[in-house]
Coordinates of C-alpha atoms in Angstrom, one line a residue:
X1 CA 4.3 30.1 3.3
X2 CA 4.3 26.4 2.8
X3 CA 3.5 26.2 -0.9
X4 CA 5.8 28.7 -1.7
X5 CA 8.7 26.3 -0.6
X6 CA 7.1 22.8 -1.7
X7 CA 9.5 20.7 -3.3
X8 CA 6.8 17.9 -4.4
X9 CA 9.5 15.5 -3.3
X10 CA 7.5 13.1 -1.3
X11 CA 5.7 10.3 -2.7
X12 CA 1.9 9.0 -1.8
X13 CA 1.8 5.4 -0.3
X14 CA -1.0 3.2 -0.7
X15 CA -1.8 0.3 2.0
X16 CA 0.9 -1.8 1.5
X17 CA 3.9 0.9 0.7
X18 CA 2.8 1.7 -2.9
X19 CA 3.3 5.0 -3.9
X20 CA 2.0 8.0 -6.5
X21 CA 4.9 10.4 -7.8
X22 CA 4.3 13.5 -7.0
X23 CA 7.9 15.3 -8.7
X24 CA 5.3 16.6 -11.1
X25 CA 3.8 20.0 -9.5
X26 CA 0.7 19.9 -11.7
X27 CA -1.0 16.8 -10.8
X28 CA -3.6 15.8 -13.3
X29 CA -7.1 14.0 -11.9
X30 CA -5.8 10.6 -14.2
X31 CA -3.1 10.2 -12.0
X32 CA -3.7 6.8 -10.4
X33 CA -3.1 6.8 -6.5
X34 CA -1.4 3.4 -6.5
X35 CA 1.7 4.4 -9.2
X36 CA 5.1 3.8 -7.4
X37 CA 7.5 5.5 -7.5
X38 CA 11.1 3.8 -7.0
X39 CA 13.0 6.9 -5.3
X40 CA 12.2 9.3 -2.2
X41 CA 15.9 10.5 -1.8
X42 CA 16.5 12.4 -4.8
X43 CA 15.9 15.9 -4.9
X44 CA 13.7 17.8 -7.5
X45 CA 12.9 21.4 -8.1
X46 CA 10.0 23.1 -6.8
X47 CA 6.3 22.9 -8.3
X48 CA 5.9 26.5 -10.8
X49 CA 2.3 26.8 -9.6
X50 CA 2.1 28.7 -6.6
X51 CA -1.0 27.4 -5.7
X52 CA 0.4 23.7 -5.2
X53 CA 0.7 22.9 -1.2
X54 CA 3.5 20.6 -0.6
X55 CA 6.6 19.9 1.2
X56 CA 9.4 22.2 2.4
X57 CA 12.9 21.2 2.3
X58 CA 13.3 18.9 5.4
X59 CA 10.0 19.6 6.4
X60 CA 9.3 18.7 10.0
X61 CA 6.1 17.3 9.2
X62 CA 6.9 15.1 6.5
X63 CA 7.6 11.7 8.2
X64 CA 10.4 10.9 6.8
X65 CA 12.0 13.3 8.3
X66 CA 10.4 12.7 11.9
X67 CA 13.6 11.6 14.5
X68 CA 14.2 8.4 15.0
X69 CA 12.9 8.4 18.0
X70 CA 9.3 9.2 16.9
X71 CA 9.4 7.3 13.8
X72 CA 10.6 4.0 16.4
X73 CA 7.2 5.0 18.8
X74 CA 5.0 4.9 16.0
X75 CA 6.3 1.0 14.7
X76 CA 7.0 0.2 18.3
X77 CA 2.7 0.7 19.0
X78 CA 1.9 -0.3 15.4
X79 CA 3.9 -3.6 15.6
X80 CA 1.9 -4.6 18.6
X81 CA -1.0 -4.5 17.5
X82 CA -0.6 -5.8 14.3
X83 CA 0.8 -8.6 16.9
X84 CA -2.3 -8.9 18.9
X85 CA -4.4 -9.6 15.8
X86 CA -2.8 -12.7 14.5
X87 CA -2.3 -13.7 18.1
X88 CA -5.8 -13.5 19.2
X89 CA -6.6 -15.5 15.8
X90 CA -5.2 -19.0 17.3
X91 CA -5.7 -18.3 21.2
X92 CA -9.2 -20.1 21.1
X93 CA -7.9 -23.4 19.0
X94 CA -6.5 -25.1 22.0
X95 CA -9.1 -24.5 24.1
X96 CA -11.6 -25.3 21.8
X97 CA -12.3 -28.5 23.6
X98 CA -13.8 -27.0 26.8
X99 CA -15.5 -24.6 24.7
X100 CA -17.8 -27.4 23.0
X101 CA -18.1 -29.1 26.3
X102 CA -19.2 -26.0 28.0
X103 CA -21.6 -25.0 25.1
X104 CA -22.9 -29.1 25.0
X105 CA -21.9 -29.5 21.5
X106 CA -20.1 -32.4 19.6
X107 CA -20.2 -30.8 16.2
X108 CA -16.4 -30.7 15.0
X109 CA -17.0 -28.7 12.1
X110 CA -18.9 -26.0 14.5
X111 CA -15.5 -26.6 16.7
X112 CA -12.7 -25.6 13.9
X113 CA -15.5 -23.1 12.4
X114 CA -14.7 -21.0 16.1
X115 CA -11.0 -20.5 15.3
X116 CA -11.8 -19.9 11.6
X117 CA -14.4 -17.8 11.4
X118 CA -12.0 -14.9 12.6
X119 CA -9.6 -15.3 9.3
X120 CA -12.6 -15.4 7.5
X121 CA -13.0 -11.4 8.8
X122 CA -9.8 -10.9 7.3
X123 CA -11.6 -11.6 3.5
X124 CA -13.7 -8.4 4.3
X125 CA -11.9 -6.3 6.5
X126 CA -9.2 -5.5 4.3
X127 CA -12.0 -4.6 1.4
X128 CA -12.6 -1.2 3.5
X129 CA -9.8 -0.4 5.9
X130 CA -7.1 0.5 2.7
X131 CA -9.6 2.7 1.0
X132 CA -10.5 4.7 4.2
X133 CA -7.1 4.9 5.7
X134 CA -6.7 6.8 2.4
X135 CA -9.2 8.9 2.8
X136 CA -9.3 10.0 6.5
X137 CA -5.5 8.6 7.2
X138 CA -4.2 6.0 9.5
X139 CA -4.6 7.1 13.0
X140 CA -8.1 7.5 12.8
X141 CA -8.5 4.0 11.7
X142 CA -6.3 2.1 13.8
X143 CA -7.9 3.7 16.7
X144 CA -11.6 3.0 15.6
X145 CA -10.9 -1.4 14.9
X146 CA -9.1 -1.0 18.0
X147 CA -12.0 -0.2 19.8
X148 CA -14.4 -1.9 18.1
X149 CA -12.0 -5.4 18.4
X150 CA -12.1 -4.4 22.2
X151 CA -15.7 -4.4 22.2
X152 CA -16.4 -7.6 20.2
X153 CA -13.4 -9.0 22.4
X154 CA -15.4 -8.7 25.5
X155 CA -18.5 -10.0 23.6
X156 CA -16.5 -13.5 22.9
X157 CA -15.6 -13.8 26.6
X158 CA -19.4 -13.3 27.9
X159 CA -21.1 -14.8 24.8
X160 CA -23.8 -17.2 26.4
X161 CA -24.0 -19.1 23.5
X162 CA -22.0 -20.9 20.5
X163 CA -23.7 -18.6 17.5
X164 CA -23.3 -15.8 19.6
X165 CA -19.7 -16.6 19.9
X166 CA -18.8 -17.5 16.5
X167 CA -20.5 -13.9 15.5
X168 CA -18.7 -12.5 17.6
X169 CA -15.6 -13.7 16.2
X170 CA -16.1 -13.0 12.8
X171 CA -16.4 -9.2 13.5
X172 CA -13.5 -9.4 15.8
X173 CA -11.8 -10.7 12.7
X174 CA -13.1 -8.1 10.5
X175 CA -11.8 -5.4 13.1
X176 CA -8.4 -7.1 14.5
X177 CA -8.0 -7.2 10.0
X178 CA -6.8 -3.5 10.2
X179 CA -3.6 -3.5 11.6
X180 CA -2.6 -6.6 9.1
X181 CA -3.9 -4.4 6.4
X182 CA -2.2 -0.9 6.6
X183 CA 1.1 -1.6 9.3
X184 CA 3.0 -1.8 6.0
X185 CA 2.4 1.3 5.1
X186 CA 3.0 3.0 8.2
X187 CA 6.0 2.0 7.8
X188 CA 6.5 3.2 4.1
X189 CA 5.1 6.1 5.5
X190 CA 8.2 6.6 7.9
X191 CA 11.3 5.1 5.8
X192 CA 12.2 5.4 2.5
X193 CA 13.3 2.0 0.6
X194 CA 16.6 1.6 1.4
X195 CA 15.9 1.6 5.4
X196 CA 12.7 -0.7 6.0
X197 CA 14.3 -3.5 6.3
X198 CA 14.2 -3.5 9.8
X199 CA 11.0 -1.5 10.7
X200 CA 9.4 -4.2 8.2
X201 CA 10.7 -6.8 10.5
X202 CA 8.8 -5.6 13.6
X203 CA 6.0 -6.0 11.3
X204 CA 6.0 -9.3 9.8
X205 CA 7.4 -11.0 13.7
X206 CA 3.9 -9.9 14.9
X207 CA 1.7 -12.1 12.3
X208 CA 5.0 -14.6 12.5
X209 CA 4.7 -15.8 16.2
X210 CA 1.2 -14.2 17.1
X211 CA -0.6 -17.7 15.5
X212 CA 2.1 -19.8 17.3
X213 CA 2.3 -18.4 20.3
X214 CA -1.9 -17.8 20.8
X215 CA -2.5 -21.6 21.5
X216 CA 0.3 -22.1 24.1
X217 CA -0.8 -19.4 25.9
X218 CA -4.5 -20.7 25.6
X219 CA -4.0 -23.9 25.6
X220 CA -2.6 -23.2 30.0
X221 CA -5.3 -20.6 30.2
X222 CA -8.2 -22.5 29.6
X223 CA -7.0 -25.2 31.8
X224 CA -6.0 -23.2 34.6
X225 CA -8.7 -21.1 34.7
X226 CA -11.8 -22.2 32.0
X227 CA -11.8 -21.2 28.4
X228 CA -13.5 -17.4 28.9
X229 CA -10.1 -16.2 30.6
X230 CA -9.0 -16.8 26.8
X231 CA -10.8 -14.3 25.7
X232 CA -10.6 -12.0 28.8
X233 CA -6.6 -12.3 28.2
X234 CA -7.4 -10.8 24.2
X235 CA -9.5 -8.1 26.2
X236 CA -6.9 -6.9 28.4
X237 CA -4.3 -6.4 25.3
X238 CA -7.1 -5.1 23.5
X239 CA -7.4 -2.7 25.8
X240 CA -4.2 -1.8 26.3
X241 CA -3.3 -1.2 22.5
X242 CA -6.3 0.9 22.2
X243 CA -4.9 3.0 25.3
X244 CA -1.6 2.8 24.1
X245 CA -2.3 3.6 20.5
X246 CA -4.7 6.9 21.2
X247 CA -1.5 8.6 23.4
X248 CA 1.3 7.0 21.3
X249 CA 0.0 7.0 17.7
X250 CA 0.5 9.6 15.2
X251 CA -0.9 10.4 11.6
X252 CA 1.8 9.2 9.6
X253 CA -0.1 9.9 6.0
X254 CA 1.2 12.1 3.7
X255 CA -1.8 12.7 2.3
X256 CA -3.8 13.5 5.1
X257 CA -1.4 15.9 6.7
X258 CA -0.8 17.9 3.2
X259 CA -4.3 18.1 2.9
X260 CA -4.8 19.2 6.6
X261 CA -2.5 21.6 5.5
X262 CA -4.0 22.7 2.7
X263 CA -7.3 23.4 4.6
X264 CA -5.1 25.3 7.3
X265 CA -3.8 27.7 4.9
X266 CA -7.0 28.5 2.9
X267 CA -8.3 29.7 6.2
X268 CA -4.9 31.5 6.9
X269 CA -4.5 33.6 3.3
X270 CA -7.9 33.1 2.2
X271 CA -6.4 31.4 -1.0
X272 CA -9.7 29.1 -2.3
X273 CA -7.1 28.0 -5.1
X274 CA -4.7 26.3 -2.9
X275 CA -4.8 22.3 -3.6
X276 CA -2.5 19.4 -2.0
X277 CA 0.7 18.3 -4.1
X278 CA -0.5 14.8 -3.0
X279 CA -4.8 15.6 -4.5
X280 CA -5.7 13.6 -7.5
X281 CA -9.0 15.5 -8.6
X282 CA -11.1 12.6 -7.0
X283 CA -14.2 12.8 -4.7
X284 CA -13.6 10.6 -1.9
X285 CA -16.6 8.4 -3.0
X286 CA -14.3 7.6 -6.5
X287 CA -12.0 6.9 -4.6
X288 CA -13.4 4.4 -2.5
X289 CA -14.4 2.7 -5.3
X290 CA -11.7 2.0 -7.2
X291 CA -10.0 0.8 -3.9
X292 CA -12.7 -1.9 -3.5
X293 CA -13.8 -2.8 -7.1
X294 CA -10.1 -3.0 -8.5
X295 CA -8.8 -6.2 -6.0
X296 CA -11.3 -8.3 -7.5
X297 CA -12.0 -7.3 -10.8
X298 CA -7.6 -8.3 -11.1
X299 CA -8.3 -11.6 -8.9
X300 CA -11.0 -12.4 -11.7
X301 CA -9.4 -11.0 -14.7
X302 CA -5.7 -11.8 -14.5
X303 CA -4.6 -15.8 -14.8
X304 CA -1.4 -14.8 -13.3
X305 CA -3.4 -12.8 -9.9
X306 CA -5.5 -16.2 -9.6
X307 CA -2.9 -18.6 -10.0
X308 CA -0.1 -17.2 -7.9
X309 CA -3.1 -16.5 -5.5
X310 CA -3.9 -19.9 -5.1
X311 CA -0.9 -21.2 -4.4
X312 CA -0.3 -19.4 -1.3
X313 CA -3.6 -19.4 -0.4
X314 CA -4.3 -23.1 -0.3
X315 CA -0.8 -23.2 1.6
X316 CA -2.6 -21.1 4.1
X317 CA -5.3 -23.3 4.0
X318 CA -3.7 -26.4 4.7
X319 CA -1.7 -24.5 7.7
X320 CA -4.9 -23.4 9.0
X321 CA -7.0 -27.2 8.9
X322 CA -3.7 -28.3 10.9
X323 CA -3.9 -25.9 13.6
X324 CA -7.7 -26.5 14.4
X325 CA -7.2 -30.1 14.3
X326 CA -4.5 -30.3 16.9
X327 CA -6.5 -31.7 19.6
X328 CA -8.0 -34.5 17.8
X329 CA -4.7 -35.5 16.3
X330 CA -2.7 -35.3 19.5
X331 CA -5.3 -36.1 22.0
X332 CA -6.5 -39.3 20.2
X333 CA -3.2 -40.7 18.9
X334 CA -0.9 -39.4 21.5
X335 CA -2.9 -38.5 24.4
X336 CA -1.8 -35.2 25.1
X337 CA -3.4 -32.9 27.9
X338 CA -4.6 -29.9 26.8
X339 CA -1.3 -28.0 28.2
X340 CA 0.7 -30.4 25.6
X341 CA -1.2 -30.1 22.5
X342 CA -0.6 -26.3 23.3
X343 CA 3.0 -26.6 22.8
X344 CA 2.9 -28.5 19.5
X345 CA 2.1 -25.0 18.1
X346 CA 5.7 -23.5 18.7
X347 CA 6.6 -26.4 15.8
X348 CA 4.8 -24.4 12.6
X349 CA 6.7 -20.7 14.9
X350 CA 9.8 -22.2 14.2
X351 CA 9.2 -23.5 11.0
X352 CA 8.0 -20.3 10.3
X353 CA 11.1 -18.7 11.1
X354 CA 13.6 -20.5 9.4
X355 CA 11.8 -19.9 6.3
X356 CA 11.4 -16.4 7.0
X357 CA 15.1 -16.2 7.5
X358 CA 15.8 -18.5 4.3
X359 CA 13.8 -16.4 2.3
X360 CA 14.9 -12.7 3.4
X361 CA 18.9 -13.6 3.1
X362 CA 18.2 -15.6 -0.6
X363 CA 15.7 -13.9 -2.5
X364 CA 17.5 -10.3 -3.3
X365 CA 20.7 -11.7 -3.9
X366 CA 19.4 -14.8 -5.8
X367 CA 17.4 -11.8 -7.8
X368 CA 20.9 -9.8 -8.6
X369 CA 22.4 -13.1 -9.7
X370 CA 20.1 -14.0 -11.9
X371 CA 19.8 -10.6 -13.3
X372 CA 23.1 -10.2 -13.6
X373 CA 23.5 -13.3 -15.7
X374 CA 20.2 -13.1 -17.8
X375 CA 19.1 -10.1 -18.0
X376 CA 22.3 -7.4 -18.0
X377 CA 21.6 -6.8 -14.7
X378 CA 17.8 -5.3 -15.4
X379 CA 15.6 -7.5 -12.5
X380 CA 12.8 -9.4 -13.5
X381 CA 9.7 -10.7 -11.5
X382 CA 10.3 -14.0 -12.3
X383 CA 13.7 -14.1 -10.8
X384 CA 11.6 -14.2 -7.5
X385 CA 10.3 -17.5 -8.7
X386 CA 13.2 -20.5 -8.0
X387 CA 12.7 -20.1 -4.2
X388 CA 9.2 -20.5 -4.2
X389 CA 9.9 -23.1 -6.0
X390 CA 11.6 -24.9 -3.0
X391 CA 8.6 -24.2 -0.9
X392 CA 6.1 -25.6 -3.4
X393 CA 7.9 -29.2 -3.0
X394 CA 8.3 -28.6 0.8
X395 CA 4.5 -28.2 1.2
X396 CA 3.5 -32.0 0.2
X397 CA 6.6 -33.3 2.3
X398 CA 5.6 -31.4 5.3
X399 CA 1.8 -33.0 5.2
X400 CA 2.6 -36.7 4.2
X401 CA 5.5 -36.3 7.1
X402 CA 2.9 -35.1 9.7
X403 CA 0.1 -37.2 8.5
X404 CA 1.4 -40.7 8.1
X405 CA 3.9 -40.3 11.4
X406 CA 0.8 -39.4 12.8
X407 CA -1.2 -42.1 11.8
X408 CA 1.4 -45.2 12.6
X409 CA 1.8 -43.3 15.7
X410 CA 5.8 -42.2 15.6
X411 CA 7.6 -40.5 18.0
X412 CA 5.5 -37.4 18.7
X413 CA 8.4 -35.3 17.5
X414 CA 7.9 -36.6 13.6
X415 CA 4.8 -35.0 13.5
X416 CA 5.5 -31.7 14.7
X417 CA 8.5 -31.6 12.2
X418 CA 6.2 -32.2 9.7
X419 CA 4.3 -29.1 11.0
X420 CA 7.7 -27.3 11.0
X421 CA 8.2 -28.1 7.3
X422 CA 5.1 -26.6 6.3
X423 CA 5.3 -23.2 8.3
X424 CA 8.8 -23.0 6.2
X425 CA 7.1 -23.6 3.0
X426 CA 4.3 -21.3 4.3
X427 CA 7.1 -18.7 4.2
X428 CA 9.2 -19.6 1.1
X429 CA 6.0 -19.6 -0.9
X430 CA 4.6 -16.5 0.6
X431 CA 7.1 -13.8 0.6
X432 CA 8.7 -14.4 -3.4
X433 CA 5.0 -15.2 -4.2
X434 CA 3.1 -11.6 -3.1
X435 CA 6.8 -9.8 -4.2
X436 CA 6.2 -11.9 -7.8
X437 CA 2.4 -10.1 -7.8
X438 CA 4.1 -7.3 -6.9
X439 CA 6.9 -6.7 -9.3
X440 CA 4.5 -7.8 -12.0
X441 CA 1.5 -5.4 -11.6
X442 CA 3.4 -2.7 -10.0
X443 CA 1.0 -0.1 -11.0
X444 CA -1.8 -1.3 -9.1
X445 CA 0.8 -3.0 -6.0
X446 CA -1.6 -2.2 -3.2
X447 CA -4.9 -3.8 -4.9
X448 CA -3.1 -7.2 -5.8
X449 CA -1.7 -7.6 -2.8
X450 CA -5.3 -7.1 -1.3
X451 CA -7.0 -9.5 -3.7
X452 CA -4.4 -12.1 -2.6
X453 CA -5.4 -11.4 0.6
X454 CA -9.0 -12.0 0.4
X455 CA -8.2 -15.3 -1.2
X456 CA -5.9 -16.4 1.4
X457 CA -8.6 -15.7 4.0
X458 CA -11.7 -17.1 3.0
X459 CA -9.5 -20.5 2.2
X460 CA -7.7 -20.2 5.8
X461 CA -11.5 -20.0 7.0
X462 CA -13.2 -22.6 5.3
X463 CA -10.8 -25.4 4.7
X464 CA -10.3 -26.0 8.1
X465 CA -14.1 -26.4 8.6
X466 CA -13.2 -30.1 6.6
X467 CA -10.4 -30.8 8.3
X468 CA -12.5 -33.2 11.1
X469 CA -14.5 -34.8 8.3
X470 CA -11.6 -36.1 6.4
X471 CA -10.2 -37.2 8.9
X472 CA -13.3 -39.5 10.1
X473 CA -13.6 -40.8 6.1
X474 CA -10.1 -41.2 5.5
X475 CA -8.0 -40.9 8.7
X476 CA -4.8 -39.0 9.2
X477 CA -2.6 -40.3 6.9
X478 CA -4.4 -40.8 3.5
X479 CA -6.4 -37.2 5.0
X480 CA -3.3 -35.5 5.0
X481 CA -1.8 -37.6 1.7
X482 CA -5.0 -36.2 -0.4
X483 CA -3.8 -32.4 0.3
X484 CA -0.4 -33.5 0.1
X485 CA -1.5 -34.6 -3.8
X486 CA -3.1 -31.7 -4.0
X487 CA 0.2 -29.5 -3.2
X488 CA 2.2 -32.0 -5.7
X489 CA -0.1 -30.7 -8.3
X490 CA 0.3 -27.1 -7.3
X491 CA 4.5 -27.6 -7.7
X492 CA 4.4 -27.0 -11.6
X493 CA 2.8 -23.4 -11.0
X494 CA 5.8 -21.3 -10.4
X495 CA 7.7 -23.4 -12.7
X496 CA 5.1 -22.4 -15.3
X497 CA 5.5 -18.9 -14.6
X498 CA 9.6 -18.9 -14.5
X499 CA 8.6 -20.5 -18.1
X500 CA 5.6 -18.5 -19.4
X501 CA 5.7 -15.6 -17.0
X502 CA 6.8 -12.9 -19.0
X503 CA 4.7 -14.2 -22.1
X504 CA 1.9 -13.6 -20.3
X505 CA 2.6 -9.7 -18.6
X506 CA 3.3 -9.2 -21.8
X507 CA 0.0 -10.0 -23.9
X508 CA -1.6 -7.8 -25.3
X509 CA -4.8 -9.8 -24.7
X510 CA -4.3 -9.5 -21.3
X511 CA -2.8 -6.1 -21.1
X512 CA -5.8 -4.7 -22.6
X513 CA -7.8 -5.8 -19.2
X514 CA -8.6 -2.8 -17.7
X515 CA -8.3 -2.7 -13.6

């Protein structure tokens, strides 16, 4: 039988790849389902209690060792919808325009609050799709937001008023927030560390070009064919991911198919004493609590959560006011048609990019380096900090570019550089900022990376809604100057960290906090 084989050798993956070690056959009910565990590939012996229901040796259900072939489907239909959600984010922004003149409404702050209100479903979503992928797996719940994001989809493109649209939104938001929240772990699911790399890729190009491309394809959409098409464009993908992902998408979970397996063989041998390698002794309601509580209780408790949170939300912030006031900037000062201010948007994809790309080929080696030099080669999570460094001071040059060459009316291509240079500090701040988090509160990975989440969305939704108020009090240039000051003041964080960092994971003030 199964159990009699397991090897224990697989390790549990939260939301975001973090694992729990399950080497040791006798799981105790403290063991906290968020430990990681640095190593898949080595081998251990098997559990001494019979009773323990794990993996054989290259177990065909264990998904690591699916073939490539099936382990490609599953990121190949995972990857597009985790594309579709940041896409359908941006699609409305350009057309947002014929949507106030269609609904008889001059209220900019209403305007903006159409394309925001979706992130702002990101705040929430995330809060409950981690905890119950864990509990009933991943399948399950990627199919279920898929549906329900199809059915508020269709809501948006027939809402008959601009409430009723801007509801609908949000829980498009709050659905389309799923695939964002557990596509990483799917993956972790699939590939053990040292082969992600590129599976990860597929994963972050999504959420990379999705905002970037939305508007263009909008921004001709609405135009050609009135601002619902928009929506009905959402629809169709919608539906076809939800089509797509019921045929195509497999539980990738280990915990769900160990304990599927479990539940197989207790009916099979009529073994009551039979228990999952992967089972930590909690009801499902425990865990469902710790999931939610813990994200905030660290965003509250822990300087270093908060800070490093802020930064890279308020970077999100400003990147989000920008792309909701578009039209006013480019209209007014430029007179671009609705088609044109829709390309403007490809200026933060490429920006994007090319920090992407910085970031990815720097930050590991510039890590070994450094560890090699300081540290006898033992990494530390500050060593993460210098690049994010370099984005922190391209933030403020990316606004006071795109604001004052907006305002003295330059060349329209200064502006969207401008734009360019703050989707590359976007990245640069991002990706060593969450690894930072991270590498600092390993233990509980999954919830830090979720509280910096909700951060970053509720500040990507509501910043933007002053974006068109600044702008009337102060115009474009000393608008965008006063969150360039703002960034300038943000610079000294990660320095402060590179400085104190360490100090500070290492109090025992703050190491008493319990999360």
């Amino acid at each position: 039988m199964a159990h009699e084989k397991s090897t224990g050798l697989y390790d549990n993956k939260e939301a975001d790849g973090s694992t729990i070690n399950t080497n040791d056959a006798t799981l105790s009910n403290d063991v906290d389902v968020e430990r990681q565990s640095g190593d898949q590939s080595g081998s251990t012996t098997a559990p001494k209690d019979p009773n323990i229901v794990g993996w054989e040796v290259d177990d065909p259900e264990n998904p690591l060792n699916w073939n490539t072939w099936k382990k490609v489907g599953v990121v190949v239909v995972v990857a597009f919808i985790t594309m579709l959600s940041p896409f359908a984010s941006t699609m409305s922004a350009s057309a947002t325009p014929l949507i106030m003149k269609h609904f008889e409404s001059t209220n900019e702050t209403l305007g903006a609050f159409v394309t925001s209100v979706y992130i702002l479903g990101y705040a929430f979503g995330p809060l409950a799709w981690a905890p119950l992928s864990e509990l009933y797996g991943r399948a399950p719940i990627y199919n279920i937001c898929n549906v329900v994001f199809l059915i508020f989809s269709v809501a948006c493109a027939v809402a008959n008023s601009l409430g009723a649209l801007i509801t609908f939104r949000f829980f498009a938001g709050v659905a389309a927030s799923c695939a964002v929240t557990i596509s990483s772990g799917t993956v972790a699911d699939l590939y053990p560390v040292e082969k992600r790399g590129k599976a990860m890729a597929c994963m972050v190009l999504g959420p990379l070009f999705g905002p970037a491309i939305g508007p263009v394809a909008g921004g001709y959409l609405a135009e050609a064919k009135g601002w619902r098409w928009t929506f009905w464009l959402v629809t169709i993908l919608a539906g076809a991911a939800c089509i797509i992902s019921f045929i195509f998408n497999r539980e990738t979970y280990p915990y769900v198919i160990l304990k599927k397996r479990t539940e197989r063989l207790r009916k099979e041998t009529g073994n009551e004493n039979l228990r999952s390698a992967l089972d930590t002794g909690r009801t499902p309601k425990q865990l469902f609590k710790i999931s939610i509580i813990r994200p905030i209780r660290m965003l509250c408790l822990s300087p270093i959560v908060f800070l490093m949170s802020l930064v890279m939300a308020s970077t999100y912030g400003y990147l989000y006011l920008l792309l909701t006031t578009y039209p006013r900037v480019f209209k007014s000062q430029y007179n671009f048609s609705e088609k044109s201010i829709a390309l403007v948007y490809l200026g933060i994809g490429v920006g994007s990019l090319i920090g992407l790309m910085f970031s990815g080929v720097v930050s590991d080696r510039l890590l070994g380096y450094l560890a090699k030099k300081h540290n006898d080669g033992k990494p530390k999570p500050e060593y993460r900090l210098p690049i994010m460094l370099i984005g922190a001071v391209l933030v403020p040059v990316g606004l006071f570019l795109y604001g004052w060459s907006a305002e003295k009316k330059l060349h329209w291509m200064a502006p969207i550089v401008g734009t360019a240079i703050l989707g590359a500090a976007l990245m640069i701040i991002f990706m060593p900022g969450l690894t930072y988090l991270v590498d600092a509160y390993t233990t509980h990975a999954a919830s830090v990376s979720a509280a910096a989440t909700v951060f970053r969305s509720l500040l990507g939704a509501l910043l933007p809604l002053a974006g068109n108020a600044m702008y009337d009090a102060l115009g474009t240039g000393w608008g965008n100057s006063l969150l360039g000051f703002i960034a300038v003041a943000s610079i000294p964080v990660p320095l402060a960290f590179w400085i104190w960092g360490e100090r500070m994971r290492n109090s025992k003030r703050l190491s008493k906090v319990e999360f």
